[in-house]
Each structure stands twice: as structure tokens, then as C-alpha cells.
PDB file of C-alpha atoms in Angstrom:
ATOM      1  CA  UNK F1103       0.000   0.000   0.000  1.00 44.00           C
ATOM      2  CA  UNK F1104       1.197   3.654  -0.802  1.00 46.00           C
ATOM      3  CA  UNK F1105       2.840   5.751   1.561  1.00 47.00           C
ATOM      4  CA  UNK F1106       0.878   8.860   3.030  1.00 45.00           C
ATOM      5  CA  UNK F1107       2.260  11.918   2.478  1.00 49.00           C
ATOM      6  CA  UNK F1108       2.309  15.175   4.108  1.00 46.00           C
ATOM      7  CA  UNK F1109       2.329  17.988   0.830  1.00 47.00           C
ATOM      8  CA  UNK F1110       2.094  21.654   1.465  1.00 46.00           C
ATOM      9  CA  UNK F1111       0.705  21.470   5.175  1.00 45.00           C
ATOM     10  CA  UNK F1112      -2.059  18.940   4.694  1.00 49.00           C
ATOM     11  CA  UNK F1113      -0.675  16.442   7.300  1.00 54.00           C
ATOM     12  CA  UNK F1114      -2.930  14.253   5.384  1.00 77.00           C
ATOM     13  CA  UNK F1115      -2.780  13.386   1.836  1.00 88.00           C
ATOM     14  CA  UNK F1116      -3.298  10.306  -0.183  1.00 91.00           C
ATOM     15  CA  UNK F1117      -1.348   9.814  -3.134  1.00 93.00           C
ATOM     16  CA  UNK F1118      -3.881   9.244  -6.815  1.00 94.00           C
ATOM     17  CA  UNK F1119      -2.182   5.976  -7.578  1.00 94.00           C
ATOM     18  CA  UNK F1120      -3.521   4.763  -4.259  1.00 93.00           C
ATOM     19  CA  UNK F1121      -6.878   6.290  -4.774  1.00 94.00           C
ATOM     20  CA  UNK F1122      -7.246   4.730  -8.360  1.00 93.00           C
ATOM     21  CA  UNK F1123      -6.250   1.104  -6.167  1.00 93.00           C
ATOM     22  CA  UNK F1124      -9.206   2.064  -4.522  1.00 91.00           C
ATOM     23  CA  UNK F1125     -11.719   2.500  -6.963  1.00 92.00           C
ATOM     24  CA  UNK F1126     -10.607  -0.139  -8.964  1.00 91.00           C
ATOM     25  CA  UNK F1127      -9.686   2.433 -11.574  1.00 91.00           C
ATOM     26  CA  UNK F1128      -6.483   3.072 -13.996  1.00 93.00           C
ATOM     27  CA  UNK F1129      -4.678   5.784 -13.021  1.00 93.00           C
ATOM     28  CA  UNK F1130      -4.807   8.080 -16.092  1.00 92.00           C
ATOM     29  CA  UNK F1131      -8.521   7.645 -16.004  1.00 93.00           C
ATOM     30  CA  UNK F1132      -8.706   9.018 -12.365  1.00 94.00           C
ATOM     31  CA  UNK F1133      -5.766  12.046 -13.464  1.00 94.00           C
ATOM     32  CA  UNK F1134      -8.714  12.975 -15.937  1.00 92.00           C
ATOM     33  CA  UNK F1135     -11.569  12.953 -14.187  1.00 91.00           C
ATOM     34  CA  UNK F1136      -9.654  14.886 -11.386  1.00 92.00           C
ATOM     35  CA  UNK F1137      -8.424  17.546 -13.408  1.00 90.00           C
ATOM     36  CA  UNK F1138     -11.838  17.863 -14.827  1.00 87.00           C
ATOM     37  CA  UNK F1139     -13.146  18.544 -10.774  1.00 86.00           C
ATOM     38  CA  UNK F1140     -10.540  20.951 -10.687  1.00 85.00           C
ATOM     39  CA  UNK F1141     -11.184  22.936 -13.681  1.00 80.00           C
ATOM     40  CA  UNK F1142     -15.145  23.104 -11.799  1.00 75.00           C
ATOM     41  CA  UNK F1143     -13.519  23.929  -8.362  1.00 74.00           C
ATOM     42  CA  UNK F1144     -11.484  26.501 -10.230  1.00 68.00           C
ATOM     43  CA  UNK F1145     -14.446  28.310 -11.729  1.00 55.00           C
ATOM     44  CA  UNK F1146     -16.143  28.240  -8.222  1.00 54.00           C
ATOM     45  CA  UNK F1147     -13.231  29.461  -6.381  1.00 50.00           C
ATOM     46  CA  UNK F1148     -12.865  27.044  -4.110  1.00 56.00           C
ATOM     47  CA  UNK F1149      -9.227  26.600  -2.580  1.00 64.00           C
ATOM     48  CA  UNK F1150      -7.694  23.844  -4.603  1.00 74.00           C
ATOM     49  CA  UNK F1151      -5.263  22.846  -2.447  1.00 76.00           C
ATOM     50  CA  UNK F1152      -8.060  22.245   0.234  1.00 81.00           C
ATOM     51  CA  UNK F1153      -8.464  18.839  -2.033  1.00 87.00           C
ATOM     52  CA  UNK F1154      -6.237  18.221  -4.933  1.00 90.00           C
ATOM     53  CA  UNK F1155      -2.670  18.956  -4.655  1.00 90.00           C
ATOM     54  CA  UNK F1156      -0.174  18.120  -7.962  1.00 90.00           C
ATOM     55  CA  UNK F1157       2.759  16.267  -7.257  1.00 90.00           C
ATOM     56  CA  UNK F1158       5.103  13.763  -9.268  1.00 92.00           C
ATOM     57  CA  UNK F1159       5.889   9.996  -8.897  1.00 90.00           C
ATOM     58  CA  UNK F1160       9.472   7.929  -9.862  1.00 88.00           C
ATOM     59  CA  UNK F1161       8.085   5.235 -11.991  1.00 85.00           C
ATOM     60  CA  UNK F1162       9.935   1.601 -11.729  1.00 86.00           C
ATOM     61  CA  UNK F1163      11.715   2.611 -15.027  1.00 87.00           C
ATOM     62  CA  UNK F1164      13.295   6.267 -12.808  1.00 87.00           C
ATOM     63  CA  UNK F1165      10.502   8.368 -14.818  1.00 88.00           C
ATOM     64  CA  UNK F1166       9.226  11.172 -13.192  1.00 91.00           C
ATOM     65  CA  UNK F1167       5.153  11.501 -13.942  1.00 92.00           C
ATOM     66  CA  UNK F1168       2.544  13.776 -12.497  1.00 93.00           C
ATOM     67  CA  UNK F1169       0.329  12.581 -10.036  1.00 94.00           C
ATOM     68  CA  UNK F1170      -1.810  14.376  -7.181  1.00 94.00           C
ATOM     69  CA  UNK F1171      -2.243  14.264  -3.034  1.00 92.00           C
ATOM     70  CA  UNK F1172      -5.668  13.694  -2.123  1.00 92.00           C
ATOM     71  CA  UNK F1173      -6.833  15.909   0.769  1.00 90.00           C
ATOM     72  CA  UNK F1174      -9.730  13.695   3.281  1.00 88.00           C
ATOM     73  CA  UNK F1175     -11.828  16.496   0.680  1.00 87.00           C
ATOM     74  CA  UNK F1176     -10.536  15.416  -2.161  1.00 90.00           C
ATOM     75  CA  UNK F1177     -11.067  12.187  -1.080  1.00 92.00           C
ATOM     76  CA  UNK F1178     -15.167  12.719  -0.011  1.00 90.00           C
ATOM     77  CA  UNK F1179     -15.178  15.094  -3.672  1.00 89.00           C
ATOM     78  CA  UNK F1180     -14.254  11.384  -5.639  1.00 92.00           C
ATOM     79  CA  UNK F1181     -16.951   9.760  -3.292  1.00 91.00           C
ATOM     80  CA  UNK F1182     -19.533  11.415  -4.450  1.00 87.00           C
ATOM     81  CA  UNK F1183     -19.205  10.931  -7.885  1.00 87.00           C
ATOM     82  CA  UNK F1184     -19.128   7.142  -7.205  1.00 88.00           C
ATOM     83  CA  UNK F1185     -22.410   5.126  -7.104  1.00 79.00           C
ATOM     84  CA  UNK F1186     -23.673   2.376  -4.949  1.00 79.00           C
ATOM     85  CA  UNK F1187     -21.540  -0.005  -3.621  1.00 83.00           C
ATOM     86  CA  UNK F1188     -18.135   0.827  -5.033  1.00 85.00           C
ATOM     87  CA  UNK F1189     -18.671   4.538  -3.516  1.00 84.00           C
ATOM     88  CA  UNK F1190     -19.947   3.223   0.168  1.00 85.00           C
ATOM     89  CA  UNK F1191     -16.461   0.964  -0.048  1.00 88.00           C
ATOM     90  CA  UNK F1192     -14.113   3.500  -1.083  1.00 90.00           C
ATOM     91  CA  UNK F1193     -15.216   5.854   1.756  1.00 89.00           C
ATOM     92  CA  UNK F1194     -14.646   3.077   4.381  1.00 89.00           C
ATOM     93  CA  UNK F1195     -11.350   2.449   2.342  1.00 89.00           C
ATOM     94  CA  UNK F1196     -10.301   6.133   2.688  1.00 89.00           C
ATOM     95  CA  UNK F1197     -11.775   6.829   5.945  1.00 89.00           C
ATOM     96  CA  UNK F1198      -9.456   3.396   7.309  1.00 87.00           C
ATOM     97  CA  UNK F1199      -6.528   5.082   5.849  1.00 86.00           C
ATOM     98  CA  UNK F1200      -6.602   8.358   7.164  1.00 86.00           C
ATOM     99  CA  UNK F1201      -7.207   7.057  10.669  1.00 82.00           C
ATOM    100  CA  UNK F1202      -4.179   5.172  10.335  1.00 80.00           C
ATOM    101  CA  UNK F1203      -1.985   8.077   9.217  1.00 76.00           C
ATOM    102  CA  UNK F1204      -3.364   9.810  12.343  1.00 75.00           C
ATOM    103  CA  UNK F1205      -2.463   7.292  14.500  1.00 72.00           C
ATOM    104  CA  UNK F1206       1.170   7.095  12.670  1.00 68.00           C
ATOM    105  CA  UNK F1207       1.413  11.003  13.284  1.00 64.00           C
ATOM    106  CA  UNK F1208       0.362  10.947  16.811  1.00 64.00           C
ATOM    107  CA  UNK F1209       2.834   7.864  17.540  1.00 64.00           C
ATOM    108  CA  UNK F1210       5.733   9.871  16.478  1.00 61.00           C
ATOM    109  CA  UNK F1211       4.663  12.865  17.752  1.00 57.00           C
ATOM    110  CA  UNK F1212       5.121  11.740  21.092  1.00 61.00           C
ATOM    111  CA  UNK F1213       8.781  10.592  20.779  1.00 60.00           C
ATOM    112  CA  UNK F1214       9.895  13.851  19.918  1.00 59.00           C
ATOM    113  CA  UNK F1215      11.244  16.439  22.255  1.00 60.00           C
ATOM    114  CA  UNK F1216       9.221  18.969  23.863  1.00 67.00           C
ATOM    115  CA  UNK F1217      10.473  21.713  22.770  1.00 63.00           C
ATOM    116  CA  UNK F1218       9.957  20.520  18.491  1.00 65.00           C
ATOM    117  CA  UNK F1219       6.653  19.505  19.797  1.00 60.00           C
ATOM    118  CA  UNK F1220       5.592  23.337  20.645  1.00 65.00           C
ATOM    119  CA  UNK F1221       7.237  24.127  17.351  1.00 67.00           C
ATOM    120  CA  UNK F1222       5.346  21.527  15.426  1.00 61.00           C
ATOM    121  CA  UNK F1223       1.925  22.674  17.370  1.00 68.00           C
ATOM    122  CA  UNK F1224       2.771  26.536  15.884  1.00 75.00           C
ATOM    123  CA  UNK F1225       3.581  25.538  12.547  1.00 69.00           C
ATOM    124  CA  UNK F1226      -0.030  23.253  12.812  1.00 66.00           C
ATOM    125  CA  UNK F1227      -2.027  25.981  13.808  1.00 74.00           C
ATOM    126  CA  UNK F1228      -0.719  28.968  11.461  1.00 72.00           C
ATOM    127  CA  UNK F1229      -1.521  26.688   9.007  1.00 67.00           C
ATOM    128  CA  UNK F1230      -4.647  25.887  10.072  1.00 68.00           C
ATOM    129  CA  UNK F1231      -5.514  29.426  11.203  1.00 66.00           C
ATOM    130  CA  UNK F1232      -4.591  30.497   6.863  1.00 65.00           C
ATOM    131  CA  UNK F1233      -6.951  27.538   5.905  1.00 63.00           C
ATOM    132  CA  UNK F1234      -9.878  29.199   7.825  1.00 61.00           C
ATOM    133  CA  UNK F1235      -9.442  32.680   6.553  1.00 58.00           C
ATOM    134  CA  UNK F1236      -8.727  31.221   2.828  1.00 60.00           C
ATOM    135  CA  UNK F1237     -12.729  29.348   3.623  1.00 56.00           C
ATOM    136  CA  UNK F1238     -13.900  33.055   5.334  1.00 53.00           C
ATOM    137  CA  UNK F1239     -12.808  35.180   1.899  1.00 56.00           C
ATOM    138  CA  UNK F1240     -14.836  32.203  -0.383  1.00 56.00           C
ATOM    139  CA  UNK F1241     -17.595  32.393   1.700  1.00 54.00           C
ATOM    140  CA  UNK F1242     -17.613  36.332   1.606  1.00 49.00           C
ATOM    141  CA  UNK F1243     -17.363  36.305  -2.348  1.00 56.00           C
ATOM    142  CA  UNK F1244     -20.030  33.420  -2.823  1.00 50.00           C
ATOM    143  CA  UNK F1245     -22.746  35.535  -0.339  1.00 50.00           C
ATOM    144  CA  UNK F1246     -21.706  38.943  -2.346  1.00 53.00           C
ATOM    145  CA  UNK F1247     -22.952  36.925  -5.998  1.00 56.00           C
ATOM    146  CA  UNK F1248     -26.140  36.103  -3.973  1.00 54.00           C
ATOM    147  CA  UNK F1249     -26.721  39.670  -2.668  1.00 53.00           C
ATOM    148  CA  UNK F1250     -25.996  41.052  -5.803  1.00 55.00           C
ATOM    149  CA  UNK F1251     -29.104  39.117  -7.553  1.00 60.00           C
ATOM    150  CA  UNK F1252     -30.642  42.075  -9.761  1.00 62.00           C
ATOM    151  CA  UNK F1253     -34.372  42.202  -9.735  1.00 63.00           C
ATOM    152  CA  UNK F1254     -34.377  43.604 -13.081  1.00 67.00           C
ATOM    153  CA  UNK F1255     -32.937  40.276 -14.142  1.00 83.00           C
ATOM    154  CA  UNK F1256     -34.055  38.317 -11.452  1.00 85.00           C
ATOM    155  CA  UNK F1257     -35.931  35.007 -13.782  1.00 88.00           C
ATOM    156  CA  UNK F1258     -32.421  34.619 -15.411  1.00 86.00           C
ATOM    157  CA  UNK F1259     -30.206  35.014 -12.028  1.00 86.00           C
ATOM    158  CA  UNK F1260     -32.963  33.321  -9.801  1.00 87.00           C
ATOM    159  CA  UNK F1261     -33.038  30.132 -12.277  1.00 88.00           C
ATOM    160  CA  UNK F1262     -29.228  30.031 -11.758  1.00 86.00           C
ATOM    161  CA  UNK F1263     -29.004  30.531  -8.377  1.00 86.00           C
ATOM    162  CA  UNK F1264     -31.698  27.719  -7.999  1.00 88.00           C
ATOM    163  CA  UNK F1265     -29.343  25.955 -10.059  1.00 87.00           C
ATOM    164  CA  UNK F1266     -26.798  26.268  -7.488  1.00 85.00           C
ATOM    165  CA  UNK F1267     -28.911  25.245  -4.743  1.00 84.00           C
ATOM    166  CA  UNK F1268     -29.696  22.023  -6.230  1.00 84.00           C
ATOM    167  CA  UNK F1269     -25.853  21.211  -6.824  1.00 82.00           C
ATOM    168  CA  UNK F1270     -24.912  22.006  -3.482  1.00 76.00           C
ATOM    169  CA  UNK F1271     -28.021  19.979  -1.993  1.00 76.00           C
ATOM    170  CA  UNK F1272     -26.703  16.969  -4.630  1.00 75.00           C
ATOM    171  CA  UNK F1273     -27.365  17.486  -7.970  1.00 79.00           C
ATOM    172  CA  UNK F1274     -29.610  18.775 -11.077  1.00 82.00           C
ATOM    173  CA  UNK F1275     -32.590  16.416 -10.237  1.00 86.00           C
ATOM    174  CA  UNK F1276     -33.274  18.369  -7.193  1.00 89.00           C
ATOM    175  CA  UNK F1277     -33.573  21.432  -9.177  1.00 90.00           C
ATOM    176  CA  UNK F1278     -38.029  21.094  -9.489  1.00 92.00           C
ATOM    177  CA  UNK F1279     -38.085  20.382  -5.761  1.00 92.00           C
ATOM    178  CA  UNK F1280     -35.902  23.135  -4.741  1.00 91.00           C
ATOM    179  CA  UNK F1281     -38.161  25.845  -7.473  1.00 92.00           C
ATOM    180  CA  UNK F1282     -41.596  24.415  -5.699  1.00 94.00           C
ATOM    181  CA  UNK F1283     -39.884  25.184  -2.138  1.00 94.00           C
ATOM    182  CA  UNK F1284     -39.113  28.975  -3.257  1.00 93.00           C
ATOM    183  CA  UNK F1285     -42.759  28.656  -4.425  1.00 94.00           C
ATOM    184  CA  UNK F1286     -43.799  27.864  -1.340  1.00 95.00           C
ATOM    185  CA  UNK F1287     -42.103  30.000   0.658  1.00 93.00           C
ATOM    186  CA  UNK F1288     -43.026  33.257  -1.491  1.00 93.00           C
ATOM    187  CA  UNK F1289     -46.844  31.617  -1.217  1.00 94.00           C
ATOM    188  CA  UNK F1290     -46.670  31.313   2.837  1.00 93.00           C
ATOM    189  CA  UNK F1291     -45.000  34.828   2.910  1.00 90.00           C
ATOM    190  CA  UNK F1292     -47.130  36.561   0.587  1.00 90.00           C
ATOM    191  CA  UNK F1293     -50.243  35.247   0.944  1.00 92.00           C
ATOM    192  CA  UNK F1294     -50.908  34.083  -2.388  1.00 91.00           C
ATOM    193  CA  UNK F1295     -51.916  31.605  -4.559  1.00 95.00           C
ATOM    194  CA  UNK F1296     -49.769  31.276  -7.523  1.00 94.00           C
ATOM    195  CA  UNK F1297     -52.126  28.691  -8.445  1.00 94.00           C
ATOM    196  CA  UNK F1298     -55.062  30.485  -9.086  1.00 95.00           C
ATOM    197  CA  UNK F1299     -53.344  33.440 -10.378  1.00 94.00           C
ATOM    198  CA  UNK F1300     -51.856  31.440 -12.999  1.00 95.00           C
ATOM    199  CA  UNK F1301     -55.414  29.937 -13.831  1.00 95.00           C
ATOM    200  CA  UNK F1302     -56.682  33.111 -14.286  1.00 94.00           C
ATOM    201  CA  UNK F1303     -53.925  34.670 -16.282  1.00 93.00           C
ATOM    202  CA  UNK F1304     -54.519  31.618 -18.801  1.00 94.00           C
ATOM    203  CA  UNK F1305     -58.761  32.297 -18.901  1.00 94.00           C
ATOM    204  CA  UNK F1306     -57.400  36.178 -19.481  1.00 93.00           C
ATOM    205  CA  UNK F1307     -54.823  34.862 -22.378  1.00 93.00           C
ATOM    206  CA  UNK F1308     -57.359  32.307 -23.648  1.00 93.00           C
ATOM    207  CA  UNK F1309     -60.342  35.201 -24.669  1.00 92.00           C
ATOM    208  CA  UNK F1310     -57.627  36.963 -26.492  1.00 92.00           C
ATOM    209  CA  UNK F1311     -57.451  34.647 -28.580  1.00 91.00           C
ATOM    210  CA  UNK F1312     -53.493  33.083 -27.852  1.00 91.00           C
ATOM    211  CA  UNK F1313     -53.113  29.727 -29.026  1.00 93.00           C
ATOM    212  CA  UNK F1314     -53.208  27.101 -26.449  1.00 93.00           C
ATOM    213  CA  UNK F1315     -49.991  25.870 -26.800  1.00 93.00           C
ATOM    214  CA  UNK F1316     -48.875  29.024 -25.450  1.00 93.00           C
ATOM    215  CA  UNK F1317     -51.108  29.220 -22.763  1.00 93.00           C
ATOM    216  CA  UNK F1318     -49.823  25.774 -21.418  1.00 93.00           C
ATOM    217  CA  UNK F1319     -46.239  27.064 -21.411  1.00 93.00           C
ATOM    218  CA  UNK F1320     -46.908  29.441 -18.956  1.00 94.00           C
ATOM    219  CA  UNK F1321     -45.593  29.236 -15.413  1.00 93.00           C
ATOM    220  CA  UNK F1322     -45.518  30.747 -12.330  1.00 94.00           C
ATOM    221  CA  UNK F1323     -42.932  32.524 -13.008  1.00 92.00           C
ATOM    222  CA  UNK F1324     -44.851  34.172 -15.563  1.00 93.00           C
ATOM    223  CA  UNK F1325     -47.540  35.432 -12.648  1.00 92.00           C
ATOM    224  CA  UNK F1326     -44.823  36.780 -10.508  1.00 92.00           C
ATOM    225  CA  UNK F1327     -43.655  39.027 -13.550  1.00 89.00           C
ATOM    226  CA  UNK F1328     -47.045  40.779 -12.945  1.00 90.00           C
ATOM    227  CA  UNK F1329     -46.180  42.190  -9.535  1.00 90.00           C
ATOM    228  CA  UNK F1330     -42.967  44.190  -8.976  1.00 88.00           C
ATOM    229  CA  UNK F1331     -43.631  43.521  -5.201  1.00 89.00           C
ATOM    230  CA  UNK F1332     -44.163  39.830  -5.386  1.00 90.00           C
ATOM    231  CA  UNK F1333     -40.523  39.729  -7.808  1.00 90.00           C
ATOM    232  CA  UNK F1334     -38.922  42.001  -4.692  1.00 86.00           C
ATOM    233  CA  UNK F1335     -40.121  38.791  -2.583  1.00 88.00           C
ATOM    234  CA  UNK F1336     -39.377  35.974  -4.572  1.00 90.00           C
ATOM    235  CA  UNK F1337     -35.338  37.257  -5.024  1.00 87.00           C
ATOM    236  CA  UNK F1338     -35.389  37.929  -1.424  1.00 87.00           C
ATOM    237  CA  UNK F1339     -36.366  34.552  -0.721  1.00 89.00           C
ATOM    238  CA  UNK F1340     -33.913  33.014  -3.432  1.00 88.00           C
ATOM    239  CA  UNK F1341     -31.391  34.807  -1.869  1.00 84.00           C
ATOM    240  CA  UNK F1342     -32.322  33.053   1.603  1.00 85.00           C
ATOM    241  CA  UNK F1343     -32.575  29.720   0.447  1.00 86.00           C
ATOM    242  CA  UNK F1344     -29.248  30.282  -1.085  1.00 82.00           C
ATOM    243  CA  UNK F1345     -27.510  30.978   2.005  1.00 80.00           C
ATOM    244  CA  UNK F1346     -29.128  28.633   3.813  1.00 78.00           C
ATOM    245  CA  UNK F1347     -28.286  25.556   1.499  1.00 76.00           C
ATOM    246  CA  UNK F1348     -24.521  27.038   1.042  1.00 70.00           C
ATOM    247  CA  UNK F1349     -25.195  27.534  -2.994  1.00 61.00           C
ATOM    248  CA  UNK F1350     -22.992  30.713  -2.346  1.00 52.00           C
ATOM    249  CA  UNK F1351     -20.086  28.607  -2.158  1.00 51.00           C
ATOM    250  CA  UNK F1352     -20.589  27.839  -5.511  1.00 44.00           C
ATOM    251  CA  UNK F1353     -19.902  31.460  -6.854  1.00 44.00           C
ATOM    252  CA  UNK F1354     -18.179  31.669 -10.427  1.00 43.00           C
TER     253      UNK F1354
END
């Protein structure tokens, strides 16, 4: 089994080849797939280093090849593109492995002297201490993109906000039942019925004369177009829903 590694102050890293072991994967096909998560991590601004780190590998013919250090993130980020049982067993697999680095690290850690243990403990926590204000200024940037939703265009920045939502809450299917919460919410808040509005702005269409196909395609969102108050509402409640389901940290 690979050795762990300790890259760029992540005391605990996992090396790709031992992750593709893992998944029961060949290497270059993981080096792919992770440098397509990283070129979707980059666009989000999401600290890279917090999961993926690039590093090389001596090959059993002395060739040096790329490789990367998987953070315990980087780790859970390949999880969850796995399905059923192979993803359940690579997360005990991973899981196993980091507990045993810990209990390498803390094994060692107590042979040294007391003195390069305070050192050590300094060095930890600096580190540590940059981590958390590298996660404060992402956090800050993703909840400025969801302040900055612009009523005027609010059906084309709500849609991808509720976008967001779904991703961070596990994917695109989620995206109807995340829309028919914001309904909700604007419904409970408001006191409406987007319902019945919507049935009557169809009746209204349909004596005009507008085809029926175009009636059908109409939507709630087409009712809350009608009121500049109920629009004020629905971003605020976007906006909400987007903090509270952490979409912000998915800010381009």
C-alpha cells in the first residue's frame, strides 16, 4: 500500500495511484476525471489545495510523472461521484486510511522532544488558522454573488441561483423540488396563490385569442412578472434559500 504523504501542510494526503487502487480504476482515467473537478472547483473558487494537490511519482523505469495528493476532501469530492456499492467501499477504504496516518502522526509525535513539539503545534495551527481565513474570503465572495441578484434580471439570475442550490443539496434532479420550495415559501409569505393566479392569467390569455400551446407554457414565473412587489419577494427569498443551502459557495 502507498505511503501517506504530508504535501504543502495537509498532514494528510493520499497519493492518486492509491486512490485509483481504490476504486478499482487506472490511473490516467482518475488524473482525468480529477483535473476535470478541478477545472469546476477553479471556476467556483474554491481553494484547490483544500483537495487536490499536484505532485510527481518515480516510476519503476526512474521516470518522473505527475500525479496528485488527495486531501480527506478530495477524497469525499471522488466519493460522491461514485455510485452504490463501489462509492460506500471506497469511503470506508479512505476513511481506514486516514485514521491510520493519524495514528502514525500521533505515535511519532510523542517521541519527539518537547520543545519541536511546541514548534510543530505553531507551525499546525498557522496553518490551520490560513486555511480558515482562505474558507472566510470564499464564503464572503459566494454571499456577495447572492446579494448582488438584480431584480431587473431576477428570472435569469434566480433560475441560476436555484441551479446552485440544487448542486450544493446533490445534484440537477433536485432542481423542481428546490423551485416548488421557493414557491412555497413566497406563497406562505405573501399570501398568495400562484395557483389560481396562474389559472386566471390563462382564462385572461385564452379570450384573447393566444393559441393554447402558449397558454400551457406558462408558469408561475410568468404570474410573478405581474407584480414588482411579489418579484422584490421571490429574489429575497432566493437569496435566503441560497444561504441557507450554502449555494454561495458555488460562486463563479
Amino acid at each position: 500500500m502507498n505511503e501517506l504523504k504530508i504535501v504543502e501542510g495537509n498532514a494528510n494526503t493520499i497519493s492518486s495511484m492509491e486512490v485509483a487502487e481504490m476504486i478499482g480504476k487506472e490511473h490516467f482515467h482518475l488524473m482525468r476525471d480529477i483535473k476535470g473537478y478541478i477545472q469546476h472547483l477553479g471556476e467556483s473558487k474554491t481553494g484547490l489545495s483544500t483537495f487536490f494537490i499536484e505532485d510527481t511519482y518515480q516510476t519503476n523505469q526512474n521516470k518522473t510523472l505527475p500525479c496528485y495528493q488527495l486531501t480527506k476532501k478530495g477524497c469525499e469530492f471522488v466519493a460522491h461521484k461514485l455510485t452504490g456499492a463501489k462509492g460506500a467501499q471506497f469511503t470506508a477504504a479512505y476513511i481506514e486510511r486516514f485514521h491510520e496516518m493519524e495514528n502514525e502522526i500521533n505515535a511519532n509525535f510523542s517521541e519527539l522532544s518537547l520543545q519541536l513539539q511546541v514548534l510543530i503545534n505553531i507551525e499546525r495551527r498557522q496553518k490551520q488558522h490560513k486555511i480558515e481565513i482562505e474558507n472566510v474570503k470564499q464564503e464572503v465572495e459566494g454571499i456577495k454573488e447572492v446579494v448582488a441578484l438584480n431584480p431587473v434580471e431576477w428570472r435569469r439570475e434566480t433560475t441560476v441561483m436555484i441551479n446552485k442550490i440544487a448542486k450544493a443539496q446533490g445534484g440537477t434532479d433536485l432542481i423542481r423540488a428546490i423551485r416548488n420550495e421557493s414557491y412555497d415559501l413566497l406563497e406562505k409569505r405573501f399570501g398568495v396563490s400562484l395557483g389560481i393566479r396562474l389559472k386566471n392569467k390563462q382564462a385572461r390569455l385564452a379570450k384573447t385569442g393566444l393559441c393554447q400551446s402558449k397558454i400551457d407554457k406558462l408558469s408561475f414565473l410568468d404570474v410573478i412578472q405581474e407584480d414588482k412587489k411579489i418579484i422584490e419577494g421571490y429574489v429575497a427569498i432566493v437569496k435566503e434559500m441560497a444561504i441557507k443551502y450554502g449555494a454561495h459557495q458555488w460562486a463563479k
